[in-house]
Coordinates of C-alpha atoms in Angstrom, one line a residue:
M1 CA 0.0 0.0 0.0
N2 CA 1.2 3.5 -0.8
I3 CA 2.0 5.3 2.5
T4 CA -0.2 8.2 1.6
E5 CA -3.3 6.1 1.1
G6 CA -6.1 6.5 3.5
T7 CA -4.7 9.7 5.1
E8 CA -7.2 11.7 7.0
H9 CA -7.4 15.4 6.1
A10 CA -4.7 14.9 3.5
E11 CA -5.4 18.2 1.7
T12 CA -2.7 20.9 2.2
S13 CA -5.0 23.9 1.9
A14 CA -6.1 25.7 5.1
D15 CA -9.3 24.6 6.9
T16 CA -11.5 27.3 8.3
D17 CA -12.1 25.6 11.7
R18 CA -8.7 24.4 12.8
A19 CA -5.4 25.8 14.2
K20 CA -2.7 27.2 12.0
V21 CA -0.4 24.2 11.3
V22 CA 3.3 24.5 10.2
R23 CA 5.2 21.3 9.2
V24 CA 9.0 21.1 9.9
V25 CA 10.5 18.4 7.6
G26 CA 13.8 17.1 8.9
C27 CA 16.5 14.5 8.3
P28 CA 18.9 12.7 10.7
S29 CA 20.6 15.5 12.8
G30 CA 19.1 18.1 10.5
G31 CA 18.4 20.6 13.3
K32 CA 14.6 20.2 13.5
T33 CA 14.5 20.2 17.4
T34 CA 16.8 23.3 17.4
R35 CA 14.4 24.9 14.9
L36 CA 11.4 24.2 17.0
L37 CA 13.2 25.7 20.0
D38 CA 14.0 28.8 17.9
L39 CA 10.2 29.1 17.2
V40 CA 9.5 28.8 20.9
E41 CA 11.9 31.7 21.5
Q42 CA 10.3 33.6 18.7
H43 CA 6.8 33.2 20.2
A44 CA 8.1 34.2 23.6
A45 CA 9.6 37.4 22.0
D46 CA 6.1 38.1 20.5
G47 CA 4.5 38.0 23.9
K48 CA 3.6 34.4 24.7
A49 CA 4.3 33.4 28.3
P50 CA 5.9 30.0 28.9
E51 CA 2.5 28.7 30.1
D52 CA 1.0 29.6 26.7
M53 CA 3.2 27.0 25.0
L54 CA 3.8 23.2 25.3
Y55 CA 6.5 21.1 23.7
L56 CA 5.6 17.4 23.1
T57 CA 8.0 14.5 22.6
F58 CA 7.4 10.7 22.3
T59 CA 9.9 9.6 25.0
R60 CA 10.6 10.5 28.6
S61 CA 14.3 10.9 27.8
G62 CA 13.3 13.3 25.0
K63 CA 11.1 15.3 27.3
T64 CA 14.0 15.6 29.9
E65 CA 16.4 16.8 27.2
V66 CA 14.0 19.4 25.8
A67 CA 13.1 20.6 29.3
E68 CA 16.8 21.3 29.9
R69 CA 17.1 23.3 26.7
L70 CA 13.9 25.2 27.4
T71 CA 15.4 26.6 30.6
T72 CA 17.8 28.6 28.4
T73 CA 15.3 29.2 25.5
L74 CA 12.6 30.7 27.8
D75 CA 15.1 32.2 30.3
C76 CA 13.2 30.6 33.2
D77 CA 13.9 28.3 36.2
E78 CA 14.1 24.5 35.8
E79 CA 10.7 23.8 37.4
R80 CA 8.9 26.3 35.1
A81 CA 10.7 24.9 32.0
E82 CA 10.0 21.3 33.0
G83 CA 6.2 22.2 33.0
R84 CA 6.5 23.3 29.4
A85 CA 7.7 19.9 28.1
S86 CA 5.7 16.7 28.1
T87 CA 5.3 13.4 26.3
F88 CA 2.5 13.1 23.8
H89 CA 0.6 10.6 26.0
G90 CA 1.5 12.7 29.1
A91 CA -0.5 15.7 27.6
A92 CA -3.5 13.5 27.3
C93 CA -3.1 12.2 30.9
S94 CA -2.7 15.7 32.3
A95 CA -5.9 16.8 30.5
C96 CA -7.7 13.8 32.1
Y97 CA -6.5 14.8 35.5
R98 CA -7.4 18.5 35.0
T99 CA -11.0 17.6 34.0
G100 CA -11.5 15.0 36.7
V101 CA -11.7 12.0 34.3
I102 CA -8.8 10.6 36.4
D103 CA -8.5 11.7 40.0
E104 CA -5.8 9.6 41.5
G105 CA -2.6 7.9 40.5
E106 CA -3.8 4.4 41.3
Q107 CA -6.1 4.6 38.4
I108 CA -3.2 4.5 35.9
I109 CA -2.0 1.0 35.4
P110 CA 1.4 0.1 33.7
L111 CA 2.0 -3.2 32.0
G112 CA 2.4 -6.0 34.5
S113 CA 0.2 -4.3 37.1
D114 CA -1.9 -6.2 39.7
T115 CA -4.9 -5.5 37.4
H116 CA -3.3 -7.5 34.6
I117 CA -2.3 -10.3 37.0
A118 CA -5.8 -10.5 38.6
F119 CA -7.5 -10.6 35.2
C120 CA -5.3 -13.5 33.9
E121 CA -5.9 -15.4 37.2
Q122 CA -9.7 -15.0 36.7
V123 CA -9.7 -16.2 33.1
G124 CA -7.1 -18.9 33.6
F125 CA -4.3 -17.5 31.4
S126 CA -0.7 -17.7 32.3
Y127 CA 1.1 -14.3 32.4
D128 CA 4.6 -13.1 33.3
P129 CA 4.3 -9.6 34.8
D130 CA 8.0 -9.0 34.2
Y131 CA 7.6 -9.6 30.5
R132 CA 8.6 -6.7 28.2
D133 CA 6.0 -4.8 26.2
P134 CA 4.6 -7.5 24.0
L135 CA 4.3 -5.2 21.0
I136 CA 8.0 -4.5 21.2
E137 CA 8.8 -8.3 21.4
T138 CA 6.5 -9.2 18.6
R139 CA 8.0 -6.7 16.1
D140 CA 10.7 -9.3 15.2
D141 CA 11.3 -13.0 15.5
D142 CA 10.8 -13.2 19.2
T143 CA 7.6 -14.8 20.5
A144 CA 4.9 -12.9 22.3
G145 CA 5.2 -14.9 25.5
D146 CA 2.3 -16.2 27.5
P147 CA -1.3 -16.1 26.4
G148 CA -1.8 -13.2 28.8
S149 CA 0.9 -11.2 27.1
Q150 CA -0.6 -12.0 23.7
L151 CA -4.0 -10.8 24.8
F152 CA -2.7 -7.5 26.1
A153 CA -0.6 -6.9 23.0
L154 CA -3.7 -7.5 20.8
A155 CA -5.8 -5.2 23.0
D156 CA -3.1 -2.4 22.6
W157 CA -3.0 -2.8 18.9
L158 CA -6.8 -2.6 18.6
R159 CA -6.7 0.6 20.6
Y160 CA -3.8 2.1 18.6
T161 CA -5.7 1.4 15.4
R162 CA -9.1 2.4 16.8
N163 CA -10.6 -0.9 16.0
P164 CA -13.3 -3.0 17.9
P165 CA -12.4 -6.5 19.3
E166 CA -14.1 -8.1 16.3
A167 CA -11.3 -6.7 14.1
C168 CA -8.6 -8.8 15.9
T169 CA -8.1 -10.8 12.7
K170 CA -6.8 -7.7 11.0
A171 CA -3.8 -7.5 13.4
P172 CA -0.4 -8.4 11.8
S173 CA 0.9 -11.9 12.1
A174 CA 3.4 -10.7 14.7
V175 CA 0.5 -10.0 17.1
P176 CA -1.1 -13.4 17.5
M177 CA -4.5 -14.2 18.9
P178 CA -4.1 -16.1 22.3
A179 CA -7.2 -18.3 21.7
P180 CA -9.7 -19.1 18.9
Y181 CA -11.5 -16.1 17.4
N182 CA -14.7 -16.2 19.3
Q183 CA -13.0 -16.8 22.7
T184 CA -10.4 -14.0 21.9
V185 CA -13.2 -11.5 21.1
R186 CA -15.0 -12.4 24.4
L187 CA -11.8 -12.0 26.4
L188 CA -11.0 -8.6 24.9
R189 CA -14.4 -7.4 25.9
E190 CA -14.1 -8.9 29.4
W191 CA -10.7 -7.2 29.8
D192 CA -12.2 -3.9 29.0
T193 CA -15.1 -4.4 31.4
F194 CA -12.7 -5.7 34.1
K195 CA -10.6 -2.5 34.0
R196 CA -13.7 -0.3 34.2
S197 CA -15.6 -2.1 37.0
A198 CA -13.5 -4.6 39.0
Y199 CA -12.1 -2.0 41.4
G200 CA -15.1 0.3 42.0
R201 CA -13.7 2.9 39.6
P202 CA -12.1 2.7 36.1
R203 CA -8.5 1.9 35.7
F204 CA -6.6 3.3 32.7
E205 CA -3.8 2.0 30.5
H206 CA -2.0 4.5 28.3
A207 CA -4.3 3.9 25.4
D208 CA -7.4 4.2 27.6
Y209 CA -6.7 7.7 28.8
V210 CA -5.8 8.7 25.2
D211 CA -9.3 7.5 24.2
A212 CA -10.8 9.4 27.1
A213 CA -9.1 12.6 26.0
I214 CA -10.4 12.1 22.4
D215 CA -13.9 11.2 23.5
G216 CA -14.1 14.2 25.9
G217 CA -12.5 16.7 23.4
L218 CA -9.8 17.5 26.0
V219 CA -7.3 20.0 24.7
P220 CA -4.1 21.3 26.5
K221 CA -4.7 24.8 27.9
V222 CA -2.1 26.4 25.8
D223 CA -2.0 28.6 22.6
V224 CA 0.9 27.0 20.8
L225 CA 1.9 23.3 20.5
F226 CA 5.2 22.0 19.3
I227 CA 5.1 18.3 18.4
D228 CA 8.4 16.5 17.6
E229 CA 8.7 13.0 15.9
F230 CA 5.2 13.4 14.4
Q231 CA 6.0 10.6 11.9
D232 CA 5.6 8.1 14.7
L233 CA 1.8 8.8 15.3
C234 CA -0.5 5.8 15.1
P235 CA -4.3 6.3 14.2
Q236 CA -5.3 6.8 17.8
E237 CA -2.6 9.4 18.5
Y238 CA -3.5 11.3 15.2
A239 CA -7.1 11.3 16.4
L240 CA -5.9 13.0 19.6
Y241 CA -3.9 15.6 17.6
D242 CA -7.0 16.2 15.4
T243 CA -9.0 16.9 18.6
W244 CA -6.4 19.5 19.7
I245 CA -6.4 21.5 16.4
R246 CA -10.1 21.4 15.5
G247 CA -13.2 22.9 17.0
R248 CA -14.1 25.5 19.6
N249 CA -11.4 24.6 22.2
R250 CA -8.5 24.2 19.7
V251 CA -5.0 25.6 20.1
E252 CA -4.1 28.6 18.0
T253 CA -1.0 27.2 16.3
A254 CA 0.7 23.8 16.0
Y255 CA 4.2 23.0 14.7
I256 CA 4.6 19.4 13.7
A257 CA 8.2 18.2 13.1
G258 CA 9.5 14.9 11.8
D259 CA 11.1 12.8 9.2
A260 CA 8.7 10.4 7.4
N261 CA 11.6 8.1 6.6
Q262 CA 12.2 7.6 10.3
S263 CA 8.8 6.1 10.9
V264 CA 9.7 2.6 12.1
Y265 CA 7.0 1.7 14.6
G266 CA 4.6 -0.1 12.3
F267 CA 4.4 -2.9 14.8
R268 CA 2.4 -0.5 17.1
A269 CA 0.5 0.9 14.0
G270 CA 2.7 3.9 13.6
T271 CA 2.6 5.3 10.0
P272 CA 4.3 8.1 8.2
R273 CA 1.2 8.9 6.2
Y274 CA -0.1 11.4 8.7
F275 CA 3.1 13.4 8.6
I276 CA 3.1 13.3 4.8
G277 CA -0.5 14.1 4.2
T278 CA -1.9 16.1 7.1
S279 CA -3.3 19.6 6.5
R280 CA -0.7 22.4 6.9
D281 CA -0.5 26.1 6.2
D282 CA 3.3 26.4 5.9
E283 CA 6.4 24.3 5.7
I284 CA 10.0 24.6 6.9
E285 CA 12.7 22.2 5.6
Q286 CA 15.7 21.1 7.6
L287 CA 17.3 18.6 5.2
V288 CA 21.0 19.0 5.6
S289 CA 22.5 16.5 8.1
Y290 CA 25.1 17.8 10.5
R291 CA 25.9 14.3 11.7
C292 CA 26.4 12.1 8.7
P293 CA 29.2 12.9 6.2
A294 CA 28.7 12.6 2.4
E295 CA 29.7 8.9 2.0
I296 CA 27.3 7.8 4.8
V297 CA 24.5 10.0 3.5
S298 CA 24.9 8.4 0.1
V299 CA 24.3 4.9 1.4
A300 CA 21.4 6.1 3.6
R301 CA 19.8 7.7 0.6
G302 CA 20.5 4.7 -1.5
V303 CA 18.5 2.5 0.9
L304 CA 15.5 4.9 0.6
E305 CA 15.8 5.2 -3.2
A306 CA 15.7 1.4 -3.5
H307 CA 12.0 1.4 -2.6
P308 CA 9.2 3.2 -4.5
D309 CA 7.4 4.3 -1.4
T310 CA 10.3 6.0 0.4
D311 CA 11.8 9.3 -0.6
P312 CA 15.0 11.0 0.6
N313 CA 13.4 14.4 0.1
G314 CA 16.6 16.1 -0.9
F315 CA 18.5 14.8 2.3
T316 CA 22.1 15.9 1.9
A317 CA 25.3 16.2 4.0
A318 CA 26.8 19.3 5.5
R319 CA 30.4 17.9 5.0
D320 CA 32.3 15.6 2.7
G321 CA 34.1 12.4 3.7
G322 CA 33.1 9.6 5.9
T323 CA 33.9 5.9 5.6
V324 CA 31.6 3.1 4.4
E325 CA 32.8 -0.5 4.3
R326 CA 31.3 -3.9 3.9
V327 CA 33.0 -6.4 6.2
R328 CA 32.4 -10.2 6.3
L329 CA 32.8 -11.3 9.9
Q330 CA 31.8 -14.9 10.7
T331 CA 32.9 -15.6 14.3
P332 CA 32.7 -13.7 17.6
R333 CA 36.5 -13.5 17.6
E334 CA 36.6 -11.9 14.2
L335 CA 34.0 -9.5 15.2
T336 CA 35.7 -8.4 18.5
D337 CA 39.2 -8.3 17.0
R338 CA 37.9 -5.8 14.4
L339 CA 35.9 -4.0 17.1
W340 CA 38.9 -3.4 19.3
S341 CA 40.6 -1.4 16.6
D342 CA 37.5 0.8 16.1
I343 CA 37.2 1.4 19.9
I344 CA 40.8 2.6 20.0
T345 CA 40.7 4.8 16.9
H346 CA 37.4 6.5 17.4
D347 CA 37.1 9.2 20.0
P348 CA 33.9 9.3 22.1
N349 CA 31.3 11.8 21.2
D350 CA 29.6 14.1 23.7
D351 CA 27.5 11.3 25.0
G352 CA 30.5 9.0 25.5
H353 CA 29.7 6.7 22.6
R354 CA 32.4 5.3 20.3
V355 CA 30.8 2.3 18.6
F356 CA 27.2 1.0 18.1
L357 CA 26.5 -2.6 17.1
L358 CA 23.0 -2.5 15.5
T359 CA 20.9 -5.6 14.6
R360 CA 17.5 -6.1 13.1
T361 CA 16.0 -8.0 16.1
N362 CA 16.3 -8.3 19.8
K363 CA 17.3 -11.9 19.5
Q364 CA 20.3 -11.0 17.3
A365 CA 21.3 -8.2 19.7
R366 CA 21.4 -10.7 22.6
S367 CA 23.6 -12.9 20.4
V368 CA 26.0 -10.1 19.8
A369 CA 26.0 -9.1 23.5
S370 CA 26.9 -12.7 24.4
A371 CA 29.8 -12.7 22.0
L372 CA 31.1 -9.5 23.6
D373 CA 30.9 -11.1 27.0
N374 CA 32.8 -14.2 25.8
C375 CA 35.5 -12.1 24.2
G376 CA 35.8 -9.6 27.1
V377 CA 34.4 -6.4 25.6
P378 CA 32.5 -4.4 28.2
H379 CA 29.4 -2.8 26.7
S380 CA 26.0 -1.3 27.5
Y381 CA 22.6 -2.2 26.1
F382 CA 20.1 0.2 24.5
G383 CA 16.8 0.6 26.3
R384 CA 17.8 -0.6 29.7
N385 CA 18.2 1.4 32.9
E386 CA 21.5 1.5 34.8
S387 CA 20.6 -1.3 37.2
N388 CA 19.9 -3.7 34.3
Q389 CA 23.0 -2.9 32.2
P390 CA 25.4 -5.8 31.7
W391 CA 28.2 -3.8 33.4
G392 CA 25.9 -2.0 35.9
D393 CA 25.8 -2.0 39.6
G394 CA 29.6 -1.3 40.1
L395 CA 30.9 -4.3 38.1
A396 CA 33.3 -2.0 36.2
L397 CA 34.7 -0.9 39.5
V398 CA 35.2 -4.5 40.6
Y399 CA 37.1 -5.1 37.4
R400 CA 39.4 -2.2 38.0
G401 CA 40.2 -3.5 41.5
T402 CA 41.0 -7.0 40.4
E403 CA 43.0 -5.8 37.4
A404 CA 45.1 -3.5 39.6
I405 CA 45.8 -6.4 42.0
G406 CA 46.8 -8.6 39.2
R407 CA 49.3 -6.0 37.9
E408 CA 50.5 -5.2 41.4
Q409 CA 49.6 -1.5 40.8
E410 CA 48.1 1.2 42.9
I411 CA 44.6 2.1 41.9
Q412 CA 44.6 5.5 40.3
Y413 CA 40.9 5.8 39.5
K414 CA 38.4 6.3 42.3
P415 CA 40.4 4.1 44.7
A416 CA 37.9 4.4 47.6
E417 CA 34.9 3.5 45.5
I418 CA 36.7 0.6 43.8
K419 CA 37.8 -0.9 47.1
R420 CA 34.3 -0.5 48.5
A421 CA 32.8 -2.2 45.4
V422 CA 35.1 -5.2 45.8
Q423 CA 34.7 -5.4 49.6
E424 CA 30.9 -5.5 49.3
R425 CA 31.2 -8.6 47.0
I426 CA 33.5 -10.7 49.2
T427 CA 31.5 -13.8 50.1
A428 CA 30.7 -14.5 53.7
S429 CA 32.3 -18.0 53.3
S430 CA 35.6 -16.6 52.1
E431 CA 38.5 -16.5 54.6
I432 CA 39.4 -13.1 53.1
E433 CA 37.8 -10.2 55.0
T434 CA 39.3 -7.1 53.6
Y435 CA 40.2 -5.7 50.2
D436 CA 43.9 -5.5 51.1
E437 CA 44.0 -9.2 51.8
L438 CA 43.3 -9.9 48.2
N439 CA 46.7 -8.7 47.1
A440 CA 48.2 -12.2 47.4
L441 CA 45.8 -13.7 45.0
D442 CA 45.7 -14.0 41.2
P443 CA 42.8 -11.9 39.7
T444 CA 41.0 -15.0 38.4
K445 CA 41.0 -16.5 41.9
I446 CA 39.7 -13.2 43.3
V447 CA 36.8 -13.3 40.9
K448 CA 35.9 -16.8 42.2
R449 CA 35.9 -15.5 45.7
L450 CA 33.4 -12.7 45.1
D451 CA 29.6 -12.8 45.4
L452 CA 28.6 -12.6 41.8
Y453 CA 25.9 -13.8 39.4
W454 CA 27.3 -16.3 36.9
S455 CA 26.8 -13.7 34.1
E456 CA 28.8 -11.1 36.1
R457 CA 31.6 -13.7 36.7
K458 CA 31.6 -14.6 33.0
R459 CA 32.0 -10.9 32.1
L460 CA 34.8 -10.2 34.6
L461 CA 36.8 -13.3 33.6
G462 CA 36.4 -12.4 29.9
A463 CA 37.5 -8.8 30.4
L464 CA 40.5 -9.9 32.5
S465 CA 41.7 -12.2 29.7
A466 CA 41.1 -9.6 26.9
P467 CA 44.0 -7.6 25.5
N468 CA 42.3 -4.2 26.1
W469 CA 39.7 -2.5 28.3
C470 CA 37.1 0.1 27.4
N471 CA 34.4 2.0 29.3
P472 CA 31.2 0.0 29.0
N473 CA 29.5 3.2 27.7
H474 CA 31.8 3.3 24.7
V475 CA 30.3 0.2 23.1
S476 CA 26.5 -0.1 22.9
V477 CA 24.4 -3.0 21.5
G478 CA 20.8 -3.1 20.4
T479 CA 18.3 -3.0 17.5
M480 CA 18.2 -0.3 14.9
H481 CA 14.8 0.6 16.4
S482 CA 16.3 1.2 19.9
A483 CA 19.1 3.4 18.5
K484 CA 16.7 5.9 16.9
G485 CA 17.6 9.4 17.9
L486 CA 21.1 8.5 18.9
E487 CA 24.5 8.6 17.2
A488 CA 28.1 7.2 17.4
P489 CA 31.3 7.9 15.5
C490 CA 31.3 4.3 14.3
V491 CA 28.4 2.0 13.6
Y492 CA 28.4 -1.8 12.8
L493 CA 25.2 -2.5 10.9
F494 CA 24.4 -6.2 10.7
D495 CA 22.6 -6.9 7.4
T496 CA 21.0 -10.3 8.3
M497 CA 17.2 -10.5 8.6
P498 CA 15.5 -13.5 10.3
H499 CA 13.6 -15.6 7.8
S500 CA 10.2 -14.4 9.2
V501 CA 11.1 -10.8 8.6
Y502 CA 12.6 -11.6 5.2
E503 CA 9.4 -13.4 4.1
S504 CA 7.3 -10.4 5.1
Y505 CA 9.7 -8.2 3.1
I506 CA 9.4 -10.4 0.0
D507 CA 5.6 -10.6 0.1
G508 CA 5.4 -6.8 0.4
T509 CA 3.9 -6.7 3.8
N510 CA 6.4 -4.4 5.4
A511 CA 9.1 -3.8 2.7
D512 CA 8.9 0.0 2.9
E513 CA 9.3 0.0 6.6
E514 CA 12.3 -2.3 6.4
H515 CA 14.0 0.3 4.2
R516 CA 13.2 2.9 6.8
V517 CA 14.6 0.8 9.6
Y518 CA 17.9 0.3 7.7
Y519 CA 18.0 4.0 6.8
V520 CA 17.7 4.8 10.6
G521 CA 20.5 2.3 11.4
A522 CA 22.9 3.6 8.7
S523 CA 22.3 7.3 9.6
R524 CA 23.4 6.8 13.3
A525 CA 27.0 6.9 12.1
S526 CA 28.9 10.2 12.3
E527 CA 32.3 9.0 10.9
T528 CA 32.3 5.3 10.0
L529 CA 29.7 2.8 8.8
R530 CA 30.6 -0.8 8.6
V531 CA 27.9 -3.2 7.2
V532 CA 28.5 -6.6 8.6
S533 CA 27.7 -9.6 6.4
D534 CA 27.7 -13.4 7.0
Y535 CA 27.7 -13.2 10.8
W536 CA 24.6 -15.5 11.2
V537 CA 24.2 -18.7 9.3
G538 CA 20.3 -18.5 9.5
G539 CA 18.4 -15.7 7.8
E540 CA 18.9 -13.6 4.7
P541 CA 20.7 -10.4 4.0
F542 CA 18.6 -7.2 3.7
P543 CA 17.7 -7.5 0.0
P544 CA 19.2 -4.1 -1.2
F545 CA 22.5 -5.3 0.4
A546 CA 22.5 -8.6 -1.3
D547 CA 24.6 -7.5 -4.3
G548 CA 26.4 -4.6 -2.8
L549 CA 25.6 -1.4 -0.8
P550 CA 23.1 0.9 -2.6
A551 CA 24.2 4.5 -2.8
A552 CA 22.6 7.7 -4.0
D553 CA 21.6 8.1 -7.7
G554 CA 21.7 4.3 -8.4
E555 CA 25.4 3.7 -7.6
V556 CA 26.3 0.4 -5.9
L557 CA 29.3 0.2 -3.5
H558 CA 31.3 -2.8 -2.3
R559 CA 29.7 -5.6 -4.3

């Protein structure tokens, strides 16, 4: 299907009963966020108070970053600036609180809540409350988990697409039905009733309070909206936006910013067609990338040009140069040997990143992370908080302590913290009581005397036997989806797609989105892009990479 098909309000002429809409068309690191902040400053200079404006992002981390920048832009204190930034769903939730639709925090239920657990117990479904968001897991070759997880994933998809339970057969194959059709429809209705009545007052998931804001016509009490990453909107979110810009209570002006080619959330019904086709009165282009040099831009453009429904829109580079290489790495040792040279030769950027290793699926990312563990390369993992990182909870400090003992050197880096980290992990059964008593032992024996999970022990032993050491934040592993919005000097882009994803590509189900996913992956690199082939025996290469790397204007590199 063409991505503009079915677009609501797809005309570009002004409507008489809606806000003024200005579209900001961007590219990777094209400065669209900076442009939006310039517009915030301009409205402030024209007399708008901070409370008259609201800046919306799609992630909490994005909200935090924008709030920090708004402090300078609006010349106000942190608390006041923080109130001017919100997530898209947060704006809907705030409107529900303001109007009394929701009157206490317990009415908001996250995934894995006691409400989910109680319902699954009632209907006899198994359910793991610690399971990740099912829609995230089902976007690739991972399974959707227990029947309870499958049911909640399907319920979310139906809300995002604004469909009734009877439409569950329309869900993509990656969002399976947990039971036969009639039973699934009945359970979906029972789940909705359970949330509304089982606890004496309604309980709301994220999609529920978005629906409540749409149904109630609830609009943020501001004059000007700034909405970033607009290309990620699903049908439900677009209906909320439409509520904000139309009718008697509408805002005065809305700025919508995004890059249609970075719309990669089809698994949760996100689509670029709203950004491409929605009504607007004016347009601003930010199509020069200040991140990607010319050679990397050429490959990113080539990925887009290789599909008829994706368009680079004149995306260009602000500087020449860059390195693009196709490398065939077949074993973990070949991968990490090559990786060490890039860790050493690339300086970290402002966020401390040196190298990203980006895969198509979570399962592949876990495989790469395991290889790094086995070969002693410390690393971080996209999308996890500090306590869940492979080298979190002081493990890097323990490494520095054991390494210093092995080399019979004084600790130069945070000696008190390092000694404390090691001391806390000395097992109660060990005859050693203090850090200093470890000095007589070999580092490997020290590791065996410490209170560690098997995975932590494996990482420490691997790092102690490795030829080098790097800060875990210098190397990050994850999917191309999870790296969206981030950058590193060097990116390893694995070209293998699992068979299930490849088959969907070949039958045309999601081919255009796969091009956008690989475009996002390639455009994370600010200096060097290495496309890794042949690492996994199973799967197929991303089709445009099968005979070489596509580049701008039909050129093919590294056949």
